[in-house]
Amino acid sequence: MRTPIVAGNWKMNNTAAEARRLTYELLTDLQAVQGVERVLCPPFTCLQAVSELLHDTGIGLGAQNLHWEPKGAYTGEVAAAMVAEFCQYVIIGHSERRAYFGETDETVNKKVHAALNAGLTPIICVGETLEENQAGQTAEVVSRQVNAALHGLEAGAVSRLIIAYEPVWAIGTGLAATPEIANQVIADHVRGPIAAAFGDQAAQAVRVQYGGSVKPANARAFFSQPDIDGGLIGGASLKAADFIAIVRAATG
Ligand code: PEP
C-alpha cells in the first residue's frame, strides 16, 4: 500500500510575506489530514520562512529546482546541500524548466543523483507535449524521460523517488487528462520501464503522482485510480481552500 502524496508547486508566485500568509491559511486543516503526505514547494527565497512555520507539523517542504554540482562558480544556482538545509523534497525536471530553461534528460538525471546524495526526495516530472501527444508519441516520450531520469540508480534508491506524470498540455490550461488514460500511461510507461530496469518490486513501490489542472472537482477521480498516488498541484495550490480540498480527496 503506497501512501499518497500531494504537493503544491507555488512556482514563481510568492514573496516571503505572501508565502508565510498562505502557509498560515493552510496549516491547521492540512495538519488534520491523516494518511496523505503533504508538501509545499514555494520559491527559494521563501524556504526559510516557510520551514520555520512547518517545523514539527508533519508537513513537508520542497524546493522547485537545484543544481547538480556541490558548490562553485555557478552564479544564480542552488546546490542540493543548500536545499537540504530547509527541505525534504525537490521538484526536478518540471516541464517549465524543460521548456524555458534548457533542462534536458541528462541534467534531470544529474539532479536526481545530487538530490538523493543529499538525502532529498526528488519529485521527478515527466510528460509529453501537445504535439507529441497528437503525434502518438506519449509512450515513447514518457518512457524515455523515466529511463533517463533513473539512469545509474540502485534499485533501492528507486523506491525513494516520487515521479509526477504531467502531460504538458494539461498544465495550467484547465484541460486535465482523463483519469483512466493518465492511469494507463503511468502503469505502462512509468511503472513499465521501471519494472524492466529495476524489477517489479521497485516499480510497485515508487509513488507516481498525476499533475495537470487538478482541482477540487476532479481530484478524487484521479486519486482513486490504482496507479495514481496523489498529485502535483500548480494553480490550485495557491488557493488555500482548493488545496485543502484536494489533499482531503487523496484520503480515499
Ligand atoms: C504544475 O505546475 O506542476 C501543475 C500541474 O500546474 P496546474 O495544476 O496549474 O496545472
XYZ file of C-alpha atoms and ligand atoms in Angstrom:
262
model
C 0.000 0.000 0.000
C 1.571 3.272 -1.128
C 0.881 6.418 0.912
C -0.493 9.133 -1.397
C 1.493 12.341 -1.627
C 0.052 15.706 -2.641
C 2.496 18.536 -3.310
C 1.762 22.183 -4.075
C 4.045 23.783 -6.645
C 3.748 27.506 -5.957
C 6.039 28.321 -8.916
C 7.251 31.971 -9.043
C 4.260 33.470 -7.242
C 5.136 34.418 -3.671
C 7.223 36.884 -1.712
C 8.284 35.536 1.672
C 5.495 37.532 3.336
C 2.909 36.082 0.943
C 4.261 32.574 1.420
C 4.023 32.958 5.187
C 0.408 34.113 4.879
C -0.578 31.203 2.601
C 1.161 28.723 4.910
C -0.773 30.108 7.896
C -4.033 29.695 5.983
C -3.188 26.074 5.177
C -1.629 24.865 8.399
C -4.466 23.798 10.688
C -6.502 21.983 8.046
C -3.502 20.332 6.379
C -2.215 19.113 9.719
C -5.563 17.490 10.445
C -5.448 15.276 7.313
C -4.271 11.737 8.065
C -2.793 9.210 5.656
C -1.586 11.660 2.995
C 1.942 13.041 2.712
C 1.582 16.815 2.242
C 4.298 19.014 0.733
C 4.571 22.732 -0.016
C 7.037 23.916 -2.676
C 7.468 27.700 -2.532
C 10.176 29.734 -4.321
C 13.747 29.502 -2.947
C 13.510 32.871 -1.213
C 10.563 31.659 0.897
C 12.075 28.373 2.055
C 13.496 29.617 5.340
C 10.301 31.440 6.347
C 8.040 28.519 5.430
C 10.367 25.949 7.043
C 10.039 27.779 10.360
C 6.245 27.592 10.154
C 6.261 23.917 9.151
C 8.584 22.818 11.952
C 7.012 19.868 13.830
C 3.784 19.975 11.780
C 4.311 16.791 9.736
C 4.005 18.845 6.533
C 6.991 18.611 4.198
C 8.831 21.347 2.352
C 10.196 21.132 -1.178
C 12.255 23.338 -3.483
C 11.403 23.721 -7.173
C 14.877 23.016 -8.538
C 18.533 22.522 -7.611
C 21.913 22.359 -9.320
C 23.842 19.092 -9.510
C 27.279 20.488 -8.621
C 28.030 20.656 -4.888
C 29.436 24.200 -4.974
C 31.451 26.630 -7.050
C 31.238 29.291 -9.722
C 27.610 28.756 -10.804
C 26.073 32.183 -10.317
C 22.386 32.058 -9.526
C 22.274 28.326 -8.824
C 21.482 26.486 -5.574
C 23.170 23.190 -4.602
C 21.462 20.123 -3.148
C 23.051 20.547 0.299
C 21.732 24.131 0.397
C 18.231 22.928 -0.416
C 18.548 20.145 2.170
C 19.160 22.713 4.945
C 15.451 23.562 4.697
C 13.726 20.910 2.581
C 12.987 17.202 2.437
C 11.831 17.243 -1.216
C 12.819 18.853 -4.502
C 10.944 19.085 -7.805
C 13.209 18.103 -10.718
C 12.595 18.420 -14.450
C 9.330 20.359 -14.351
C 8.118 20.941 -17.914
C 8.501 24.708 -17.465
C 12.191 24.171 -16.737
C 12.490 21.828 -19.713
C 10.703 24.334 -21.992
C 12.188 27.662 -20.820
C 15.474 26.931 -19.043
C 17.211 24.261 -21.077
C 16.552 21.335 -18.739
C 17.341 18.068 -20.534
C 17.001 14.379 -19.714
C 20.715 14.432 -18.890
C 20.537 17.372 -16.449
C 17.450 15.833 -14.843
C 19.449 12.658 -14.210
C 22.373 14.595 -12.681
C 19.962 16.456 -10.424
C 18.260 13.232 -9.310
C 21.630 11.810 -8.235
C 22.583 15.044 -6.453
C 19.230 15.183 -4.636
C 19.411 11.572 -3.445
C 23.018 12.015 -2.309
C 21.907 14.993 -0.221
C 19.112 12.947 1.386
C 16.333 14.738 -0.512
C 13.322 13.035 -2.074
C 13.152 14.041 -5.738
C 9.759 14.676 -7.341
C 10.681 13.967 -10.961
C 8.365 15.426 -13.606
C 7.756 13.664 -16.903
C 5.143 14.198 -19.590
C 4.537 14.695 -23.266
C 3.778 17.976 -25.043
C 0.591 18.525 -27.033
C 2.440 17.947 -30.321
C 3.952 14.713 -29.023
C 0.554 13.592 -27.748
C -1.116 14.319 -31.073
C 1.660 12.534 -32.933
C 1.057 9.389 -30.870
C 4.437 9.698 -29.117
C 3.271 9.679 -25.475
C 4.579 6.180 -24.742
C 7.968 6.845 -26.286
C 8.469 10.272 -24.659
C 7.355 9.311 -21.159
C 9.305 6.059 -21.032
C 12.411 7.799 -22.423
C 12.170 10.514 -19.750
C 11.690 7.929 -16.987
C 14.610 5.775 -18.152
C 16.887 8.794 -18.493
C 15.960 10.272 -15.110
C 16.689 7.000 -13.296
C 19.867 6.115 -15.180
C 22.613 4.809 -12.894
C 20.480 4.485 -9.750
C 20.452 1.464 -7.434
C 17.115 -0.393 -7.262
C 16.919 0.508 -3.558
C 17.082 4.222 -4.376
C 14.269 3.979 -6.925
C 11.655 3.202 -4.297
C 12.524 6.516 -2.558
C 11.558 8.556 -5.613
C 8.356 10.337 -6.468
C 7.508 10.638 -10.155
C 4.916 13.136 -11.374
C 3.278 12.315 -14.697
C 2.284 15.728 -16.014
C 1.081 15.900 -19.607
C 2.409 19.324 -20.612
C -0.820 20.226 -22.432
C -2.722 19.802 -19.152
C -0.560 22.102 -17.024
C -2.259 25.381 -16.191
C -4.718 25.001 -19.065
C -7.824 23.729 -17.273
C -7.681 20.774 -19.683
C -6.953 17.792 -17.449
C -6.207 14.347 -18.853
C -8.891 11.739 -18.253
C -8.119 9.810 -15.053
C -8.277 6.463 -16.862
C -5.818 7.494 -19.568
C -3.442 9.076 -17.030
C -3.583 5.849 -15.016
C -2.790 3.778 -18.112
C 0.184 5.963 -19.077
C 1.533 5.657 -15.533
C 1.046 1.883 -15.402
C 2.515 1.209 -18.851
C 5.087 3.946 -19.438
C 6.198 4.978 -15.938
C 5.978 1.752 -13.907
C 6.604 -0.405 -17.001
C 10.134 0.879 -17.731
C 10.956 0.875 -14.010
C 9.932 -2.785 -13.767
C 12.071 -3.619 -16.795
C 15.146 -1.840 -15.427
C 14.838 -2.317 -11.663
C 12.295 -5.107 -11.108
C 8.618 -5.334 -10.221
C 9.153 -4.590 -6.567
C 10.738 -1.192 -7.301
C 8.047 -0.409 -9.887
C 5.265 -1.138 -7.416
C 6.950 0.734 -4.559
C 7.619 4.006 -6.401
C 4.917 6.614 -5.919
C 3.592 8.273 -9.051
C 1.557 11.457 -8.954
C -0.653 12.922 -11.655
C -0.297 16.650 -12.370
C -2.143 18.943 -14.762
C -5.213 21.035 -13.926
C -6.140 19.073 -10.803
C -8.960 20.896 -8.998
C -11.221 20.019 -6.055
C -13.861 18.837 -8.542
C -11.678 16.276 -10.343
C -9.091 15.337 -7.688
C -10.888 12.299 -6.327
C -11.352 10.814 -9.812
C -7.561 10.927 -10.319
C -6.551 9.816 -6.839
C -8.872 6.812 -6.852
C -7.065 5.317 -9.859
C -4.968 2.309 -8.807
C -1.641 3.567 -10.197
C -2.010 7.239 -9.182
C -0.608 8.075 -5.742
C -1.663 11.704 -5.281
C -0.877 14.802 -7.280
C 1.451 17.663 -8.080
C -0.747 20.735 -7.945
C 0.084 24.108 -9.509
C -2.600 26.816 -9.754
C -4.991 25.273 -7.232
C -2.234 25.047 -4.592
C -2.195 28.860 -4.345
C -5.776 28.899 -3.040
C -5.865 27.521 0.488
C -9.419 26.161 0.337
C -8.798 24.421 -3.002
C -5.505 22.856 -1.925
C -7.023 21.604 1.333
C -9.946 20.074 -0.586
C -7.523 18.374 -2.999
C -5.435 16.954 -0.153
C -8.594 15.650 1.519
C -9.593 13.987 -1.770
C -6.445 11.855 -1.506
C -7.614 10.262 1.739
C -9.854 7.962 -0.326
C 2.263 22.066 -12.236
O 2.710 23.195 -12.259
O 3.012 21.124 -11.998
C 0.828 21.888 -12.467
C 0.361 20.669 -12.515
O 0.077 23.022 -12.648
P -1.542 23.126 -12.702
O -2.057 22.322 -11.520
O -1.832 24.583 -12.561
O -1.972 22.551 -13.996
